[in-house]
PDB file of C-alpha atoms in Angstrom:
ATOM      1  CA  GLU A 178     125.187  11.092 -25.450  1.00 80.00           C
ATOM      2  CA  GLN A 179     121.878  12.784 -24.644  1.00 90.00           C
ATOM      3  CA  ASP A 180     118.440  11.250 -24.989  1.00 95.00           C
ATOM      4  CA  LEU A 181     116.899  14.646 -25.611  1.00 97.00           C
ATOM      5  CA  VAL A 182     118.255  18.074 -26.592  1.00 97.00           C
ATOM      6  CA  LEU A 183     115.860  20.998 -26.104  1.00 98.00           C
ATOM      7  CA  LEU A 184     116.587  24.409 -27.615  1.00 98.00           C
ATOM      8  CA  LEU A 185     115.366  27.706 -26.143  1.00 97.00           C
ATOM      9  CA  PRO A 186     116.659  30.545 -28.347  1.00 95.00           C
ATOM     10  CA  ALA A 187     115.726  33.575 -26.265  1.00 92.00           C
ATOM     11  CA  ARG A 188     117.139  36.455 -24.277  1.00 91.00           C
ATOM     12  CA  LEU A 189     117.183  36.047 -20.513  1.00 92.00           C
ATOM     13  CA  THR A 190     114.163  38.162 -19.574  1.00 93.00           C
ATOM     14  CA  ARG A 191     111.292  37.254 -17.249  1.00 93.00           C
ATOM     15  CA  ARG A 192     108.666  37.096 -19.958  1.00 93.00           C
ATOM     16  CA  LYS A 193     110.622  34.268 -21.600  1.00 95.00           C
ATOM     17  CA  ASN A 194     109.785  32.149 -18.529  1.00 96.00           C
ATOM     18  CA  VAL A 195     113.134  30.379 -18.613  1.00 97.00           C
ATOM     19  CA  GLU A 196     112.618  29.136 -15.057  1.00 97.00           C
ATOM     20  CA  LEU A 197     109.802  26.888 -16.292  1.00 97.00           C
ATOM     21  CA  ALA A 198     112.110  25.416 -18.939  1.00 98.00           C
ATOM     22  CA  ILE A 199     114.694  24.669 -16.223  1.00 98.00           C
ATOM     23  CA  ARG A 200     112.056  22.992 -14.042  1.00 98.00           C
ATOM     24  CA  ILE A 201     110.827  20.928 -17.006  1.00 98.00           C
ATOM     25  CA  THR A 202     114.414  19.845 -17.623  1.00 98.00           C
ATOM     26  CA  ALA A 203     114.781  18.832 -13.972  1.00 98.00           C
ATOM     27  CA  SER A 204     111.611  16.758 -14.215  1.00 98.00           C
ATOM     28  CA  LEU A 205     112.833  14.987 -17.355  1.00 98.00           C
ATOM     29  CA  VAL A 206     116.165  14.251 -15.688  1.00 97.00           C
ATOM     30  CA  ALA A 207     114.309  12.891 -12.650  1.00 97.00           C
ATOM     31  CA  HIS A 208     112.504  10.524 -15.041  1.00 95.00           C
ATOM     32  CA  GLY A 209     115.902   9.121 -16.069  1.00 96.00           C
ATOM     33  CA  ILE A 210     116.014  10.943 -19.417  1.00 97.00           C
ATOM     34  CA  ARG A 211     119.454  12.313 -20.266  1.00 96.00           C
ATOM     35  CA  THR A 212     118.388  15.835 -21.189  1.00 97.00           C
ATOM     36  CA  ARG A 213     120.239  18.951 -22.289  1.00 97.00           C
ATOM     37  CA  LEU A 214     118.453  22.304 -22.385  1.00 98.00           C
ATOM     38  CA  ILE A 215     120.345  24.984 -24.325  1.00 97.00           C
ATOM     39  CA  VAL A 216     119.325  28.610 -23.714  1.00 96.00           C
ATOM     40  CA  THR A 217     121.151  30.775 -26.215  1.00 93.00           C
ATOM     41  CA  GLY A 218     120.625  34.431 -25.367  1.00 89.00           C
ATOM     42  CA  PRO A 219     122.197  37.055 -23.103  1.00 88.00           C
ATOM     43  CA  PRO A 220     120.167  39.193 -20.657  1.00 87.00           C
ATOM     44  CA  GLY A 221     117.834  41.650 -22.316  1.00 77.00           C
ATOM     45  CA  PRO A 222     119.683  44.969 -22.652  1.00 75.00           C
ATOM     46  CA  HIS A 223     116.854  47.355 -21.686  1.00 72.00           C
ATOM     47  CA  ASN A 224     116.254  46.365 -18.074  1.00 75.00           C
ATOM     48  CA  VAL A 225     118.993  46.218 -15.433  1.00 77.00           C
ATOM     49  CA  ALA A 226     116.815  43.805 -13.444  1.00 82.00           C
ATOM     50  CA  ASN A 227     117.576  41.157 -16.065  1.00 84.00           C
ATOM     51  CA  ILE A 228     121.010  40.585 -14.501  1.00 87.00           C
ATOM     52  CA  ALA A 229     119.279  39.702 -11.224  1.00 91.00           C
ATOM     53  CA  TYR A 230     117.026  37.351 -13.208  1.00 93.00           C
ATOM     54  CA  VAL A 231     120.097  35.582 -14.623  1.00 92.00           C
ATOM     55  CA  CYS A 232     121.388  35.056 -11.077  1.00 93.00           C
ATOM     56  CA  GLU A 233     118.006  33.622 -10.066  1.00 95.00           C
ATOM     57  CA  LEU A 234     118.083  31.205 -12.990  1.00 96.00           C
ATOM     58  CA  ASP A 235     121.601  30.106 -12.121  1.00 96.00           C
ATOM     59  CA  GLU A 236     120.612  29.521  -8.497  1.00 96.00           C
ATOM     60  CA  LEU A 237     117.497  27.613  -9.583  1.00 97.00           C
ATOM     61  CA  ARG A 238     119.367  25.192 -11.785  1.00 96.00           C
ATOM     62  CA  ARG A 239     121.939  24.621  -9.033  1.00 96.00           C
ATOM     63  CA  SER A 240     119.242  24.026  -6.417  1.00 97.00           C
ATOM     64  CA  LEU A 241     117.602  21.484  -8.737  1.00 97.00           C
ATOM     65  CA  GLY A 242     120.930  19.822  -9.530  1.00 96.00           C
ATOM     66  CA  VAL A 243     120.698  20.490 -13.261  1.00 97.00           C
ATOM     67  CA  GLU A 244     123.468  23.051 -13.781  1.00 94.00           C
ATOM     68  CA  LYS A 245     124.989  20.736 -16.403  1.00 94.00           C
ATOM     69  CA  ALA A 246     121.685  19.681 -17.958  1.00 97.00           C
ATOM     70  CA  ALA A 247     120.318  23.243 -18.225  1.00 97.00           C
ATOM     71  CA  LEU A 248     122.946  25.182 -20.139  1.00 95.00           C
ATOM     72  CA  LEU A 249     122.725  28.983 -20.144  1.00 94.00           C
ATOM     73  CA  LEU A 250     125.242  29.958 -22.792  1.00 92.00           C
ATOM     74  CA  TYR A 251     125.579  33.487 -21.350  1.00 89.00           C
ATOM     75  CA  LEU A 252     127.069  31.974 -18.176  1.00 89.00           C
ATOM     76  CA  GLU A 253     129.643  30.035 -20.161  1.00 85.00           C
ATOM     77  CA  ARG A 254     132.950  31.820 -20.770  1.00 78.00           C
ATOM     78  CA  ASP A 255     135.130  32.157 -23.846  1.00 72.00           C
ATOM     79  CA  GLY A 256     138.937  31.943 -23.835  1.00 72.00           C
ATOM     80  CA  ALA A 257     139.192  35.480 -22.444  1.00 76.00           C
ATOM     81  CA  ARG A 258     136.717  34.666 -19.619  1.00 75.00           C
ATOM     82  CA  ARG A 259     134.038  36.850 -21.201  1.00 76.00           C
ATOM     83  CA  PRO A 260     130.366  35.820 -21.440  1.00 72.00           C
ATOM     84  CA  MET A 261     129.861  33.640 -24.485  1.00 71.00           C
ATOM     85  CA  ARG A 262     127.983  35.324 -27.305  1.00 75.00           C
ATOM     86  CA  ILE A 263     127.035  33.284 -30.340  1.00 81.00           C
ATOM     87  CA  GLY A 264     126.201  34.281 -33.874  1.00 84.00           C
ATOM     88  CA  ASP A 265     123.443  33.285 -36.244  1.00 86.00           C
ATOM     89  CA  ARG A 266     125.518  30.464 -37.740  1.00 90.00           C
ATOM     90  CA  VAL A 267     125.910  28.764 -34.362  1.00 91.00           C
ATOM     91  CA  VAL A 268     122.213  29.204 -33.593  1.00 90.00           C
ATOM     92  CA  ALA A 269     121.409  27.561 -36.933  1.00 92.00           C
ATOM     93  CA  ASP A 270     123.699  24.659 -35.996  1.00 94.00           C
ATOM     94  CA  LEU A 271     121.877  24.319 -32.668  1.00 95.00           C
ATOM     95  CA  TYR A 272     118.544  24.057 -34.485  1.00 95.00           C
ATOM     96  CA  ALA A 273     120.039  21.231 -36.545  1.00 93.00           C
ATOM     97  CA  LEU A 274     121.450  19.450 -33.478  1.00 92.00           C
ATOM     98  CA  SER A 275     118.378  19.757 -31.243  1.00 96.00           C
ATOM     99  CA  ASP A 276     115.433  17.387 -30.954  1.00 96.00           C
ATOM    100  CA  ALA A 277     112.763  19.980 -30.139  1.00 97.00           C
ATOM    101  CA  LEU A 278     112.105  23.647 -29.447  1.00 97.00           C
ATOM    102  CA  LEU A 279     110.943  24.479 -25.909  1.00 98.00           C
ATOM    103  CA  PHE A 280     109.375  27.941 -25.819  1.00 97.00           C
ATOM    104  CA  PRO A 281     107.520  28.716 -22.556  1.00 97.00           C
ATOM    105  CA  SER A 282     107.123  32.493 -22.962  1.00 96.00           C
ATOM    106  CA  THR A 283     104.364  34.281 -21.081  1.00 95.00           C
ATOM    107  CA  GLN A 284     104.254  37.050 -23.715  1.00 92.00           C
ATOM    108  CA  GLU A 285     105.440  37.352 -27.317  1.00 90.00           C
ATOM    109  CA  GLY A 286     105.154  40.081 -29.883  1.00 85.00           C
ATOM    110  CA  PHE A 287     105.646  37.597 -32.701  1.00 85.00           C
ATOM    111  CA  GLY A 288     107.627  34.450 -31.871  1.00 85.00           C
ATOM    112  CA  LEU A 289     110.302  34.121 -34.543  1.00 92.00           C
ATOM    113  CA  PRO A 290     111.830  30.938 -33.034  1.00 93.00           C
ATOM    114  CA  LEU A 291     108.650  29.035 -33.889  1.00 95.00           C
ATOM    115  CA  ILE A 292     109.105  29.959 -37.561  1.00 94.00           C
ATOM    116  CA  GLU A 293     112.774  28.978 -37.424  1.00 94.00           C
ATOM    117  CA  ALA A 294     111.795  25.677 -35.803  1.00 95.00           C
ATOM    118  CA  GLY A 295     109.335  25.018 -38.611  1.00 94.00           C
ATOM    119  CA  LEU A 296     112.034  25.566 -41.222  1.00 94.00           C
ATOM    120  CA  ALA A 297     114.370  23.267 -39.262  1.00 94.00           C
ATOM    121  CA  ARG A 298     111.622  20.609 -38.944  1.00 93.00           C
ATOM    122  CA  LEU A 299     111.809  20.773 -35.146  1.00 95.00           C
ATOM    123  CA  PRO A 300     108.780  19.867 -33.040  1.00 96.00           C
ATOM    124  CA  VAL A 301     107.579  22.805 -30.965  1.00 97.00           C
ATOM    125  CA  PHE A 302     106.551  22.617 -27.301  1.00 98.00           C
ATOM    126  CA  CYS A 303     105.287  26.037 -26.294  1.00 97.00           C
ATOM    127  CA  SER A 304     103.016  27.950 -23.968  1.00 96.00           C
ATOM    128  CA  ASP A 305      99.451  28.339 -25.171  1.00 96.00           C
ATOM    129  CA  ILE A 306      99.434  32.057 -25.952  1.00 95.00           C
ATOM    130  CA  PRO A 307      97.854  33.703 -29.015  1.00 94.00           C
ATOM    131  CA  PRO A 308     101.090  34.512 -30.946  1.00 93.00           C
ATOM    132  CA  SER A 309     102.194  30.873 -30.678  1.00 95.00           C
ATOM    133  CA  ARG A 310      98.799  29.588 -31.803  1.00 94.00           C
ATOM    134  CA  ASP A 311      98.841  32.030 -34.734  1.00 94.00           C
ATOM    135  CA  LEU A 312     102.254  30.796 -35.887  1.00 93.00           C
ATOM    136  CA  ALA A 313     102.210  27.059 -35.151  1.00 94.00           C
ATOM    137  CA  GLY A 314      98.483  26.380 -35.566  1.00 93.00           C
ATOM    138  CA  ASP A 315      97.604  22.734 -35.055  1.00 94.00           C
ATOM    139  CA  SER A 316     101.265  21.694 -35.419  1.00 94.00           C
ATOM    140  CA  GLY A 317     102.436  22.838 -31.992  1.00 95.00           C
ATOM    141  CA  HIS A 318     102.396  20.966 -28.692  1.00 97.00           C
ATOM    142  CA  TYR A 319     100.816  23.456 -26.291  1.00 97.00           C
ATOM    143  CA  PHE A 320     100.753  23.726 -22.512  1.00 97.00           C
ATOM    144  CA  ALA A 321      98.961  26.213 -20.269  1.00 96.00           C
ATOM    145  CA  LEU A 322     100.979  28.931 -18.571  1.00 93.00           C
ATOM    146  CA  ASP A 323     100.016  27.449 -15.199  1.00 94.00           C
ATOM    147  CA  ALA A 324     100.859  23.868 -16.232  1.00 96.00           C
ATOM    148  CA  SER A 325     103.189  22.063 -13.845  1.00 96.00           C
ATOM    149  CA  PRO A 326     106.709  21.233 -15.041  1.00 97.00           C
ATOM    150  CA  HIS A 327     105.887  17.553 -14.452  1.00 97.00           C
ATOM    151  CA  ALA A 328     102.871  17.734 -16.782  1.00 97.00           C
ATOM    152  CA  VAL A 329     104.944  19.327 -19.551  1.00 98.00           C
ATOM    153  CA  ALA A 330     107.712  16.771 -19.020  1.00 98.00           C
ATOM    154  CA  ASP A 331     105.110  13.991 -19.340  1.00 97.00           C
ATOM    155  CA  MET A 332     103.923  15.544 -22.621  1.00 97.00           C
ATOM    156  CA  ILE A 333     107.455  15.605 -23.993  1.00 97.00           C
ATOM    157  CA  GLU A 334     108.182  12.078 -22.790  1.00 97.00           C
ATOM    158  CA  SER A 335     104.999  10.790 -24.466  1.00 96.00           C
ATOM    159  CA  TRP A 336     106.110  12.410 -27.728  1.00 97.00           C
ATOM    160  CA  MET A 337     109.534  10.764 -27.384  1.00 96.00           C
ATOM    161  CA  ARG A 338     107.909   7.339 -27.070  1.00 94.00           C
ATOM    162  CA  THR A 339     105.597   7.726 -30.068  1.00 95.00           C
ATOM    163  CA  ASP A 340     107.259   9.969 -32.666  1.00 95.00           C
ATOM    164  CA  PRO A 341     108.890   7.893 -35.457  1.00 94.00           C
ATOM    165  CA  ALA A 342     111.171  10.706 -36.650  1.00 93.00           C
ATOM    166  CA  TYR A 343     112.581  11.202 -33.155  1.00 93.00           C
ATOM    167  CA  SER A 344     113.123   7.448 -32.743  1.00 93.00           C
ATOM    168  CA  LEU A 345     114.952   7.160 -36.060  1.00 93.00           C
ATOM    169  CA  ARG A 346     117.116  10.204 -35.312  1.00 89.00           C
ATOM    170  CA  ARG A 347     118.166   8.740 -31.955  1.00 88.00           C
ATOM    171  CA  ARG A 348     118.861   5.349 -33.557  1.00 89.00           C
ATOM    172  CA  VAL A 349     121.111   6.948 -36.154  1.00 89.00           C
ATOM    173  CA  LEU A 350     122.955   9.030 -33.551  1.00 85.00           C
ATOM    174  CA  ARG A 351     123.475   5.992 -31.308  1.00 84.00           C
ATOM    175  CA  SER A 352     124.660   3.658 -34.051  1.00 86.00           C
ATOM    176  CA  TYR A 353     125.708   5.296 -37.296  1.00 86.00           C
ATOM    177  CA  THR A 354     127.643   8.510 -36.706  1.00 85.00           C
ATOM    178  CA  TRP A 355     131.434   8.279 -37.016  1.00 87.00           C
ATOM    179  CA  GLN A 356     131.743   8.715 -33.263  1.00 87.00           C
ATOM    180  CA  ALA A 357     129.260   5.881 -32.646  1.00 83.00           C
ATOM    181  CA  VAL A 358     130.957   3.584 -35.167  1.00 87.00           C
ATOM    182  CA  TYR A 359     134.319   4.241 -33.494  1.00 89.00           C
ATOM    183  CA  THR A 360     132.979   3.723 -29.960  1.00 88.00           C
ATOM    184  CA  ASN A 361     130.899   0.644 -30.766  1.00 86.00           C
ATOM    185  CA  HIS A 362     133.173  -1.147 -33.250  1.00 87.00           C
ATOM    186  CA  ILE A 363     136.652   0.284 -33.828  1.00 92.00           C
ATOM    187  CA  GLU A 364     137.678   1.081 -30.253  1.00 91.00           C
ATOM    188  CA  PRO A 365     136.871  -2.457 -28.970  1.00 90.00           C
ATOM    189  CA  LEU A 366     138.996  -3.902 -31.811  1.00 91.00           C
ATOM    190  CA  LEU A 367     141.898  -1.647 -30.886  1.00 91.00           C
ATOM    191  CA  TRP A 368     141.696  -2.646 -27.217  1.00 92.00           C
ATOM    192  CA  ARG A 369     141.492  -6.325 -28.180  1.00 90.00           C
ATOM    193  CA  ALA A 370     144.540  -5.988 -30.417  1.00 89.00           C
ATOM    194  CA  LYS A 371     146.397  -4.187 -27.622  1.00 88.00           C
ATOM    195  CA  ARG A 372     145.617  -6.953 -25.122  1.00 88.00           C
ATOM    196  CA  GLN A 373     146.641  -9.666 -27.574  1.00 87.00           C
ATOM    197  CA  GLY A 374     149.922  -7.865 -28.235  1.00 86.00           C
ATOM    198  CA  GLU A 375     150.595  -7.571 -24.513  1.00 85.00           C
ATOM    199  CA  GLU A 376     149.796 -11.264 -24.005  1.00 84.00           C
ATOM    200  CA  ARG A 377     152.190 -12.288 -26.817  1.00 85.00           C
ATOM    201  CA  ALA A 378     154.910 -10.031 -25.399  1.00 84.00           C
ATOM    202  CA  ALA A 379     154.457 -11.607 -21.977  1.00 82.00           C
ATOM    203  CA  THR A 380     154.926 -15.118 -23.353  1.00 75.00           C
TER     204      THR A 380
END
């Protein structure tokens, strides 16, 4: 049901700059784009201040009205009410389900998600820092660390309008998945048959 699914596979630490990703999401939503940002990781384990950072991120998304659009998986709960932790298989599925990688880090030692995005054929929107340039080269969509969320959202929206692969993917998801076929074709037939049966019973 989304127009755009953005994946941010990172731990919740300040250098990952998750707050910028949340603000970009809010700007896209304000443009009328049904957006889902998925942030996969838990707080970094080596700094107790990361828990406070998680609370700040949660408050930010609530203040911007995007608590449903900006999904922090760590704040979701499993059946035992514990923080949700996901494995590599689920992360791989999220790469397959997402439309693009959003990676706004202020610092990176390497940047493994950019390599994973390349293998998954995902477009990459990332901060213009040397490790990202080294990995993605001319294939990345870069923004400055001081770029406004609105400017980055405009960049992503422009890509959405012009990228043929994105357009075809959305067309297929809207029209040709089993869920879409049921919603668009089978369910209306069932409702029509139900109404006709009720009308015959009434007469």
